[in-house]
Tab-separated table of N, CA and C in Angstrom:
chain	number	residue	atom	x	y	z
A	30	TRP	N	0.834	-1.188	0.000
A	30	TRP	CA	0.000	0.000	0.000
A	30	TRP	C	0.868	1.237	0.000
A	31	ALA	N	0.400	2.241	-0.681
A	31	ALA	CA	1.111	3.518	-0.712
A	31	ALA	C	0.658	4.377	0.467
A	32	SER	N	1.572	5.098	1.022
A	32	SER	CA	1.285	6.025	2.111
A	32	SER	C	1.292	7.441	1.544
A	33	PRO	N	0.178	8.179	1.709
A	33	PRO	CA	0.141	9.546	1.168
A	33	PRO	C	1.303	10.417	1.648
A	34	LYS	N	1.768	10.200	2.881
A	34	LYS	CA	2.877	11.001	3.386
A	34	LYS	C	4.211	10.515	2.829
A	35	GLU	N	4.481	9.235	3.012
A	35	GLU	CA	5.781	8.681	2.622
A	35	GLU	C	5.953	8.588	1.106
A	36	ASP	N	4.867	8.404	0.384
A	36	ASP	CA	4.933	8.203	-1.064
A	36	ASP	C	4.334	9.360	-1.859
A	37	ALA	N	4.280	10.539	-1.248
A	37	ALA	CA	3.614	11.684	-1.876
A	37	ALA	C	4.190	12.009	-3.252
A	38	GLU	N	5.496	11.999	-3.368
A	38	GLU	CA	6.120	12.335	-4.653
A	38	GLU	C	5.737	11.311	-5.726
A	39	LEU	N	5.775	10.048	-5.384
A	39	LEU	CA	5.420	8.979	-6.321
A	39	LEU	C	3.938	9.064	-6.713
A	40	ILE	N	3.077	9.293	-5.743
A	40	ILE	CA	1.642	9.370	-6.025
A	40	ILE	C	1.355	10.543	-6.959
A	41	GLN	N	1.927	11.719	-6.661
A	41	GLN	CA	1.667	12.878	-7.518
A	41	GLN	C	2.237	12.652	-8.914
A	42	ARG	N	3.387	11.995	-9.012
A	42	ARG	CA	3.958	11.669	-10.320
A	42	ARG	C	3.039	10.721	-11.091
A	43	ASN	N	2.421	9.763	-10.392
A	43	ASN	CA	1.474	8.849	-11.042
A	43	ASN	C	0.217	9.575	-11.495
A	44	VAL	N	-0.258	10.516	-10.700
A	44	VAL	CA	-1.414	11.330	-11.102
A	44	VAL	C	-1.071	12.088	-12.386
A	45	GLU	N	0.100	12.697	-12.415
A	45	GLU	CA	0.511	13.456	-13.597
A	45	GLU	C	0.639	12.547	-14.816
A	46	TRP	N	1.150	11.324	-14.617
A	46	TRP	CA	1.253	10.385	-15.737
A	46	TRP	C	-0.138	10.001	-16.245
A	47	LEU	N	-1.052	9.716	-15.321
A	47	LEU	CA	-2.419	9.367	-15.737
A	47	LEU	C	-3.070	10.518	-16.497
A	48	GLU	N	-2.854	11.734	-16.039
A	48	GLU	CA	-3.426	12.878	-16.753
A	48	GLU	C	-2.812	13.017	-18.149
A	49	LYS	N	-1.514	12.778	-18.258
A	49	LYS	CA	-0.852	12.852	-19.559
A	49	LYS	C	-1.321	11.717	-20.470
A	50	ALA	N	-1.580	10.544	-19.899
A	50	ALA	CA	-1.969	9.371	-20.687
A	50	ALA	C	-3.432	9.401	-21.114
A	51	GLN	N	-4.251	10.255	-20.503
A	51	GLN	CA	-5.664	10.335	-20.877
A	51	GLN	C	-5.777	10.834	-22.318
A	52	VAL	N	-6.606	10.163	-23.106
A	52	VAL	CA	-6.800	10.560	-24.505
A	52	VAL	C	-7.363	11.985	-24.533
A	53	ALA	N	-6.683	12.877	-25.251
A	53	ALA	CA	-7.024	14.299	-25.234
A	53	ALA	C	-7.978	14.715	-26.345
A	54	GLU	N	-8.045	13.935	-27.424
A	54	GLU	CA	-8.930	14.318	-28.533
A	54	GLU	C	-9.417	13.082	-29.275
A	55	GLY	N	-10.407	13.302	-30.114
A	55	GLY	CA	-10.985	12.198	-30.872
A	55	GLY	C	-12.184	11.592	-30.165
A	56	LYS	N	-12.726	10.502	-30.746
A	56	LYS	CA	-13.954	9.943	-30.173
A	56	LYS	C	-13.736	9.230	-28.847
A	57	SER	N	-12.478	8.945	-28.511
A	57	SER	CA	-12.174	8.354	-27.206
A	57	SER	C	-11.669	9.396	-26.214
A	58	ARG	N	-11.891	10.671	-26.505
A	58	ARG	CA	-11.444	11.756	-25.618
A	58	ARG	C	-11.936	11.497	-24.197
A	59	GLY	N	-10.985	11.513	-23.262
A	59	GLY	CA	-11.322	11.307	-21.860
A	59	GLY	C	-11.101	9.887	-21.390
A	60	ALA	N	-10.814	8.981	-22.309
A	60	ALA	CA	-10.578	7.574	-21.954
A	60	ALA	C	-9.080	7.337	-21.756
A	61	TRP	N	-8.743	6.115	-21.394
A	61	TRP	CA	-7.350	5.685	-21.302
A	61	TRP	C	-7.175	4.433	-22.136
A	62	SER	N	-5.929	4.176	-22.513
A	62	SER	CA	-5.560	2.966	-23.218
A	62	SER	C	-4.396	2.328	-22.471
A	63	TYR	N	-3.717	1.403	-23.120
A	63	TYR	CA	-2.612	0.706	-22.475
A	63	TYR	C	-1.312	1.500	-22.513
A	64	ALA	N	-1.292	2.616	-23.199
A	64	ALA	CA	-0.105	3.455	-23.297
A	64	ALA	C	-0.543	4.896	-23.507
A	65	VAL	N	0.389	5.824	-23.443
A	65	VAL	CA	0.077	7.232	-23.718
A	65	VAL	C	-0.279	7.357	-25.190
A	66	THR	N	-1.490	7.850	-25.461
A	66	THR	CA	-1.989	7.953	-26.837
A	66	THR	C	-2.966	9.119	-26.937
A	67	ASN	N	-2.448	10.330	-27.043
A	67	ASN	CA	-3.286	11.525	-26.984
A	67	ASN	C	-4.416	11.588	-27.988
A	68	GLY	N	-4.202	11.175	-29.209
A	68	GLY	CA	-5.260	11.272	-30.195
A	68	GLY	C	-5.776	9.908	-30.593
A	69	GLY	N	-5.441	8.932	-29.816
A	69	GLY	CA	-5.749	7.561	-30.225
A	69	GLY	C	-6.942	6.945	-29.559
A	70	ARG	N	-6.851	5.665	-29.489
A	70	ARG	CA	-7.937	4.838	-29.016
A	70	ARG	C	-7.863	4.674	-27.500
A	71	GLY	N	-9.001	4.699	-26.871
A	71	GLY	CA	-9.113	4.403	-25.454
A	71	GLY	C	-10.258	3.436	-25.268
A	72	ASP	N	-10.344	2.828	-24.109
A	72	ASP	CA	-11.448	1.895	-23.878
A	72	ASP	C	-11.958	2.015	-22.445
A	73	GLY	N	-13.143	1.470	-22.237
A	73	GLY	CA	-13.788	1.550	-20.936
A	73	GLY	C	-13.075	0.779	-19.856
A	74	SER	N	-12.439	-0.320	-20.212
A	74	SER	CA	-11.757	-1.140	-19.225
A	74	SER	C	-10.552	-0.405	-18.640
A	75	CYS	N	-9.672	0.093	-19.493
A	75	CYS	CA	-8.532	0.869	-18.996
A	75	CYS	C	-9.022	2.125	-18.274
A	76	SER	N	-10.072	2.721	-18.782
A	76	SER	CA	-10.579	3.969	-18.222
A	76	SER	C	-11.095	3.803	-16.806
A	77	ARG	N	-11.763	2.691	-16.533
A	77	ARG	CA	-12.283	2.515	-15.170
A	77	ARG	C	-11.150	2.489	-14.165
A	78	PHE	N	-9.997	1.898	-14.534
A	78	PHE	CA	-8.877	1.850	-13.610
A	78	PHE	C	-8.186	3.201	-13.490
A	79	GLY	N	-8.128	3.970	-14.587
A	79	GLY	CA	-7.609	5.329	-14.502
A	79	GLY	C	-8.434	6.172	-13.552
A	80	VAL	N	-9.762	6.060	-13.662
A	80	VAL	CA	-10.675	6.812	-12.794
A	80	VAL	C	-10.498	6.389	-11.333
A	81	LEU	N	-10.403	5.083	-11.083
A	81	LEU	CA	-10.229	4.600	-9.705
A	81	LEU	C	-8.930	5.134	-9.092
A	82	GLY	N	-7.845	5.118	-9.860
A	82	GLY	CA	-6.574	5.618	-9.355
A	82	GLY	C	-6.611	7.105	-9.049
A	83	LEU	N	-7.188	7.875	-9.958
A	83	LEU	CA	-7.271	9.320	-9.741
A	83	LEU	C	-8.204	9.664	-8.580
A	84	ASP	N	-9.286	8.916	-8.456
A	84	ASP	CA	-10.215	9.142	-7.343
A	84	ASP	C	-9.519	8.883	-6.010
A	85	ALA	N	-8.762	7.796	-5.919
A	85	ALA	CA	-8.043	7.480	-4.677
A	85	ALA	C	-7.033	8.583	-4.352
A	86	ALA	N	-6.327	9.054	-5.368
A	86	ALA	CA	-5.352	10.121	-5.151
A	86	ALA	C	-6.042	11.410	-4.700
A	87	LYS	N	-7.128	11.751	-5.348
A	87	LYS	CA	-7.865	12.975	-4.999
A	87	LYS	C	-8.385	12.906	-3.568
A	88	ARG	N	-8.962	11.751	-3.203
A	88	ARG	CA	-9.483	11.610	-1.839
A	88	ARG	C	-8.373	11.618	-0.790
A	89	ALA	N	-7.146	11.295	-1.198
A	89	ALA	CA	-6.000	11.339	-0.291
A	89	ALA	C	-5.370	12.732	-0.244
A	90	GLY	N	-5.948	13.673	-0.997
A	90	GLY	CA	-5.493	15.057	-0.927
A	90	GLY	C	-4.574	15.500	-2.048
A	91	PHE	N	-4.418	14.697	-3.093
A	91	PHE	CA	-3.539	15.060	-4.202
A	91	PHE	C	-4.320	15.844	-5.254
A	92	LYS	N	-3.598	16.680	-5.992
A	92	LYS	CA	-4.211	17.530	-7.011
A	92	LYS	C	-4.490	16.730	-8.281
A	93	VAL	N	-5.762	16.731	-8.671
A	93	VAL	CA	-6.188	16.190	-9.958
A	93	VAL	C	-6.919	17.333	-10.654
A	94	ASN	N	-6.501	17.671	-11.857
A	94	ASN	CA	-7.066	18.821	-12.567
A	94	ASN	C	-8.547	18.615	-12.892
A	95	ASP	N	-9.310	19.687	-12.770
A	95	ASP	CA	-10.736	19.641	-13.112
A	95	ASP	C	-10.948	19.208	-14.558
A	96	GLU	N	-10.053	19.617	-15.464
A	96	GLU	CA	-10.190	19.256	-16.875
A	96	GLU	C	-10.115	17.740	-17.065
A	97	THR	N	-9.350	17.073	-16.222
A	97	THR	CA	-9.263	15.611	-16.291
A	97	THR	C	-10.625	14.995	-15.981
A	98	TRP	N	-11.284	15.490	-14.928
A	98	TRP	CA	-12.620	14.978	-14.574
A	98	TRP	C	-13.641	15.324	-15.648
A	99	LYS	N	-13.495	16.497	-16.252
A	99	LYS	CA	-14.415	16.892	-17.334
A	99	LYS	C	-14.279	15.928	-18.507
A	100	ARG	N	-13.038	15.567	-18.858
A	100	ARG	CA	-12.839	14.612	-19.952
A	100	ARG	C	-13.368	13.224	-19.591
A	101	VAL	N	-13.250	12.826	-18.317
A	101	VAL	CA	-13.834	11.549	-17.873
A	101	VAL	C	-15.332	11.581	-18.138
A	102	SER	N	-15.967	12.656	-17.718
A	102	SER	CA	-17.404	12.814	-17.928
A	102	SER	C	-17.746	12.777	-19.414
A	103	ASP	N	-16.993	13.513	-20.208
A	103	ASP	CA	-17.239	13.551	-21.656
A	103	ASP	C	-17.149	12.159	-22.271
A	104	TYR	N	-16.123	11.395	-21.876
A	104	TYR	CA	-15.962	10.060	-22.458
A	104	TYR	C	-17.176	9.185	-22.156
A	105	TRP	N	-17.537	9.092	-20.888
A	105	TRP	CA	-18.632	8.182	-20.536
A	105	TRP	C	-19.968	8.664	-21.093
A	106	LEU	N	-20.176	9.975	-21.189
A	106	LEU	CA	-21.423	10.473	-21.778
A	106	LEU	C	-21.500	10.177	-23.276
A	107	THR	N	-20.397	10.368	-23.993
A	107	THR	CA	-20.447	10.150	-25.437
A	107	THR	C	-20.382	8.674	-25.814
A	108	ALA	N	-19.830	7.834	-24.948
A	108	ALA	CA	-19.716	6.399	-25.252
A	108	ALA	C	-20.980	5.619	-24.883
A	109	GLN	N	-21.904	6.268	-24.179
A	109	GLN	CA	-23.123	5.577	-23.753
A	109	GLN	C	-24.012	5.226	-24.948
A	110	LYS	N	-24.556	4.012	-24.912
A	110	LYS	CA	-25.454	3.544	-25.976
A	110	LYS	C	-26.849	4.147	-25.776
A	111	GLU	N	-27.670	4.054	-26.807
A	111	GLU	CA	-29.041	4.579	-26.727
A	111	GLU	C	-29.854	3.917	-25.621
A	112	ASN	N	-29.551	2.645	-25.331
A	112	ASN	CA	-30.307	1.934	-24.290
A	112	ASN	C	-29.780	2.221	-22.882
A	113	GLY	N	-28.762	3.085	-22.776
A	113	GLY	CA	-28.228	3.468	-21.473
A	113	GLY	C	-27.026	2.661	-21.036
A	114	ALA	N	-26.632	1.664	-21.804
A	114	ALA	CA	-25.506	0.811	-21.438
A	114	ALA	C	-24.212	1.312	-22.075
A	115	TRP	N	-23.105	0.648	-21.745
A	115	TRP	CA	-21.802	0.957	-22.322
A	115	TRP	C	-21.143	-0.330	-22.803
A	116	GLY	N	-20.236	-0.179	-23.760
A	116	GLY	CA	-19.427	-1.289	-24.250
A	116	GLY	C	-17.962	-1.039	-23.962
A	117	TYR	N	-17.127	-2.010	-24.327
A	117	TYR	CA	-15.677	-1.911	-24.127
A	117	TYR	C	-15.111	-0.667	-24.817
A	118	THR	N	-15.587	-0.364	-26.009
A	118	THR	CA	-15.252	0.871	-26.723
A	118	THR	C	-16.569	1.496	-27.173
A	119	PRO	N	-16.542	2.741	-27.628
A	119	PRO	CA	-17.784	3.341	-28.113
A	119	PRO	C	-18.434	2.545	-29.247
A	120	GLU	N	-17.628	1.789	-30.017
A	120	GLU	CA	-18.164	1.021	-31.137
A	120	GLU	C	-18.638	-0.383	-30.727
A	121	SER	N	-18.237	-0.857	-29.568
A	121	SER	CA	-18.561	-2.220	-29.126
A	121	SER	C	-19.989	-2.328	-28.616
A	122	GLY	N	-20.486	-3.546	-28.616
A	122	GLY	CA	-21.793	-3.802	-28.026
A	122	GLY	C	-21.739	-3.661	-26.510
A	123	PRO	N	-22.893	-3.458	-25.891
A	123	PRO	CA	-22.930	-3.239	-24.444
A	123	PRO	C	-22.623	-4.508	-23.644
A	124	THR	N	-21.986	-4.305	-22.493
A	124	THR	CA	-21.753	-5.390	-21.543
A	124	THR	C	-22.076	-4.888	-20.137
A	125	LEU	N	-22.383	-5.813	-19.261
A	125	LEU	CA	-22.701	-5.440	-17.879
A	125	LEU	C	-21.493	-4.803	-17.196
A	126	THR	N	-20.306	-5.388	-17.365
A	126	THR	CA	-19.131	-4.843	-16.684
A	126	THR	C	-18.820	-3.422	-17.143
A	127	MET	N	-18.941	-3.156	-18.425
A	127	MET	CA	-18.655	-1.807	-18.916
A	127	MET	C	-19.768	-0.833	-18.532
A	128	THR	N	-20.989	-1.341	-18.411
A	128	THR	CA	-22.086	-0.482	-17.959
A	128	THR	C	-21.859	-0.064	-16.512
A	129	LEU	N	-21.424	-1.001	-15.690
A	129	LEU	CA	-21.105	-0.654	-14.303
A	129	LEU	C	-19.936	0.325	-14.248
A	130	ALA	N	-18.941	0.128	-15.113
A	130	ALA	CA	-17.809	1.054	-15.171
A	130	ALA	C	-18.274	2.446	-15.603
A	131	GLY	N	-19.217	2.507	-16.542
A	131	GLY	CA	-19.747	3.787	-16.998
A	131	GLY	C	-20.469	4.532	-15.895
A	132	VAL	N	-21.310	3.814	-15.160
A	132	VAL	CA	-22.021	4.439	-14.035
A	132	VAL	C	-21.012	4.935	-12.995
A	133	ALA	N	-20.039	4.090	-12.661
A	133	ALA	CA	-19.038	4.474	-11.662
A	133	ALA	C	-18.192	5.651	-12.150
A	134	GLY	N	-17.828	5.647	-13.441
A	134	GLY	CA	-17.038	6.746	-13.984
A	134	GLY	C	-17.775	8.069	-13.910
A	135	LEU	N	-19.052	8.047	-14.276
A	135	LEU	CA	-19.847	9.278	-14.203
A	135	LEU	C	-20.083	9.717	-12.761
A	136	ALA	N	-20.341	8.769	-11.878
A	136	ALA	CA	-20.558	9.109	-10.467
A	136	ALA	C	-19.298	9.733	-9.869
A	137	THR	N	-18.149	9.182	-10.224
A	137	THR	CA	-16.884	9.707	-9.708
A	137	THR	C	-16.615	11.095	-10.271
A	138	ALA	N	-16.796	11.274	-11.561
A	138	ALA	CA	-16.614	12.602	-12.155
A	138	ALA	C	-17.570	13.600	-11.511
A	139	ASN	N	-18.802	13.182	-11.305
A	139	ASN	CA	-19.810	14.053	-10.699
A	139	ASN	C	-19.369	14.511	-9.306
A	140	ARG	N	-18.764	13.606	-8.552
A	140	ARG	CA	-18.311	13.921	-7.199
A	140	ARG	C	-17.215	14.982	-7.210
A	141	HIS	N	-16.359	14.963	-8.234
A	141	HIS	CA	-15.204	15.850	-8.253
A	141	HIS	C	-15.403	17.124	-9.077
A	142	LEU	N	-16.471	17.187	-9.843
A	142	LEU	CA	-16.734	18.381	-10.645
A	142	LEU	C	-17.715	19.293	-9.926
A	143	PRO	N	-17.633	20.597	-10.188
A	143	PRO	CA	-18.603	21.509	-9.573
A	143	PRO	C	-20.005	21.254	-10.129
A	144	ASN	N	-20.982	21.632	-9.354
A	144	ASN	CA	-22.370	21.528	-9.800
A	144	ASN	C	-22.554	22.529	-10.937
A	145	ASP	N	-22.737	21.994	-12.158
A	145	ASP	CA	-22.837	22.864	-13.333
A	145	ASP	C	-23.906	22.346	-14.283
A	146	ASP	N	-23.918	22.853	-15.512
A	146	ASP	CA	-24.946	22.466	-16.471
A	146	ASP	C	-24.843	20.995	-16.879
A	147	GLN	N	-23.695	20.350	-16.667
A	147	GLN	CA	-23.535	18.932	-16.998
A	147	GLN	C	-23.952	17.993	-15.858
A	148	THR	N	-24.136	18.510	-14.661
A	148	THR	CA	-24.467	17.666	-13.511
A	148	THR	C	-25.737	16.862	-13.766
A	149	LYS	N	-26.797	17.530	-14.190
A	149	LYS	CA	-28.065	16.836	-14.449
A	149	LYS	C	-27.925	15.838	-15.600
A	150	THR	N	-27.117	16.167	-16.592
A	150	THR	CA	-26.881	15.249	-17.712
A	150	THR	C	-26.201	13.976	-17.217
A	151	ARG	N	-25.173	14.134	-16.374
A	151	ARG	CA	-24.488	12.963	-15.822
A	151	ARG	C	-25.438	12.129	-14.971
A	152	GLU	N	-26.220	12.790	-14.137
A	152	GLU	CA	-27.153	12.068	-13.268
A	152	GLU	C	-28.202	11.314	-14.080
A	153	ALA	N	-28.717	11.928	-15.124
A	153	ALA	CA	-29.704	11.262	-15.979
A	153	ALA	C	-29.078	10.071	-16.699
A	154	ALA	N	-27.831	10.216	-17.150
A	154	ALA	CA	-27.149	9.126	-17.849
A	154	ALA	C	-26.933	7.925	-16.932
A	155	MET	N	-26.787	8.171	-15.647
A	155	MET	CA	-26.607	7.073	-14.686
A	155	MET	C	-27.926	6.390	-14.347
A	156	ARG	N	-29.020	7.128	-14.380
A	156	ARG	CA	-30.317	6.593	-13.959
A	156	ARG	C	-30.812	5.432	-14.816
A	157	THR	N	-30.686	5.527	-16.135
A	157	THR	CA	-31.218	4.492	-17.025
A	157	THR	C	-30.614	3.124	-16.753
A	158	PRO	N	-29.278	2.975	-16.735
A	158	PRO	CA	-28.743	1.638	-16.480
A	158	PRO	C	-29.024	1.146	-15.065
A	159	ILE	N	-29.093	2.048	-14.109
A	159	ILE	CA	-29.379	1.626	-12.729
A	159	ILE	C	-30.797	1.076	-12.639
A	160	SER	N	-31.759	1.756	-13.258
A	160	SER	CA	-33.136	1.271	-13.198
A	160	SER	C	-33.289	-0.034	-13.972
A	161	ARG	N	-32.576	-0.165	-15.093
A	161	ARG	CA	-32.611	-1.426	-15.854
A	161	ARG	C	-32.011	-2.565	-15.036
A	162	ALA	N	-30.898	-2.289	-14.359
A	162	ALA	CA	-30.250	-3.317	-13.538
A	162	ALA	C	-31.163	-3.734	-12.390
A	163	ALA	N	-31.866	-2.786	-11.810
A	163	ALA	CA	-32.782	-3.113	-10.711
A	163	ALA	C	-33.902	-4.023	-11.202
A	164	ARG	N	-34.446	-3.731	-12.386
A	164	ARG	CA	-35.497	-4.593	-12.939
A	164	ARG	C	-34.951	-5.982	-13.259
A	165	THR	N	-33.742	-6.044	-13.830
A	165	THR	CA	-33.126	-7.324	-14.161
A	165	THR	C	-32.851	-8.117	-12.894
A	166	SER	N	-32.325	-7.457	-11.889
A	166	SER	CA	-32.022	-8.114	-10.623
A	166	SER	C	-33.299	-8.664	-9.989
A	167	ALA	N	-34.370	-7.893	-10.046
A	167	ALA	CA	-35.648	-8.358	-9.490
A	167	ALA	C	-36.154	-9.578	-10.255
A	168	SER	N	-35.990	-9.565	-11.576
A	168	SER	CA	-36.413	-10.712	-12.387
A	168	SER	C	-35.600	-11.949	-12.070
A	169	ILE	N	-34.295	-11.769	-11.912
A	169	ILE	CA	-33.417	-12.911	-11.616
A	169	ILE	C	-33.733	-13.455	-10.230
A	170	SER	N	-33.880	-12.593	-9.248
A	170	SER	CA	-34.114	-13.071	-7.887
A	170	SER	C	-35.490	-13.714	-7.752
A	171	ALA	N	-36.434	-13.359	-8.626
A	171	ALA	CA	-37.747	-14.015	-8.599
A	171	ALA	C	-37.616	-15.461	-9.091
A	172	CYS	N	-36.675	-15.710	-9.997
A	172	CYS	CA	-36.476	-17.052	-10.544
A	172	CYS	C	-35.481	-17.878	-9.721
A	173	VAL	N	-34.464	-17.223	-9.195
A	173	VAL	CA	-33.412	-17.901	-8.437
A	173	VAL	C	-33.305	-17.228	-7.094
A	174	PRO	N	-33.778	-17.885	-6.052
A	174	PRO	CA	-33.687	-17.244	-4.722
A	174	PRO	C	-32.228	-17.038	-4.328
A	175	LEU	N	-31.781	-15.785	-4.359
A	175	LEU	CA	-30.393	-15.473	-4.023
A	175	LEU	C	-30.192	-15.565	-2.518
A	176	GLY	N	-29.023	-16.007	-2.119
A	176	GLY	CA	-28.703	-16.084	-0.699
A	176	GLY	C	-29.124	-17.396	-0.060
A	177	LYS	N	-29.758	-18.281	-0.801
A	177	LYS	CA	-30.168	-19.574	-0.258
A	177	LYS	C	-29.308	-20.666	-0.872
A	178	THR	N	-28.973	-21.651	-0.085
A	178	THR	CA	-28.178	-22.765	-0.621
A	178	THR	C	-29.028	-23.994	-0.819
C-alpha cells in the first residue's frame, strides 16, 4: 500500500502520468488505453482503472485537474449507448461490466466536478442503467432465490 505522506512524490507523479496518458482528442477523448496515446484509441476497461486511481489520489489530498474529470465525464457520456448501457469501446456492443464502469465513472466525475450544467446530464445518464439493472435483478431473484443454498 502507498502512504500519502511517505509516497507523496510517487503518487503525484502517477497522477501526472495518468493525466498525460488520458486521450485528449478524438472519439475516445477522456478515456485511457494501455499506453500514452493523446489522439488515439481508449477503452472503458482501462478507463475505469484510470478513474479509480485518480479518485483514490484525490481523496487522499492530491491535485487532480478539473479538466481531467471533465474529460472523464465527456468520455462516458459520449460512449453511452441509446439503451443506457456501455461497451468496451464506443463502437462495441454493451456489456454489464462496462455499464457498471460507466455508471461508476460518471458518479466519480460528478463527485469531483462543480455543480454545473452537466451535472443533471451525468445524473440522468446514470439513472437508465441503474433502473434497468434493478429490474433485471428483481427478475433474476424471482427465478433464483439469491442467498439460499
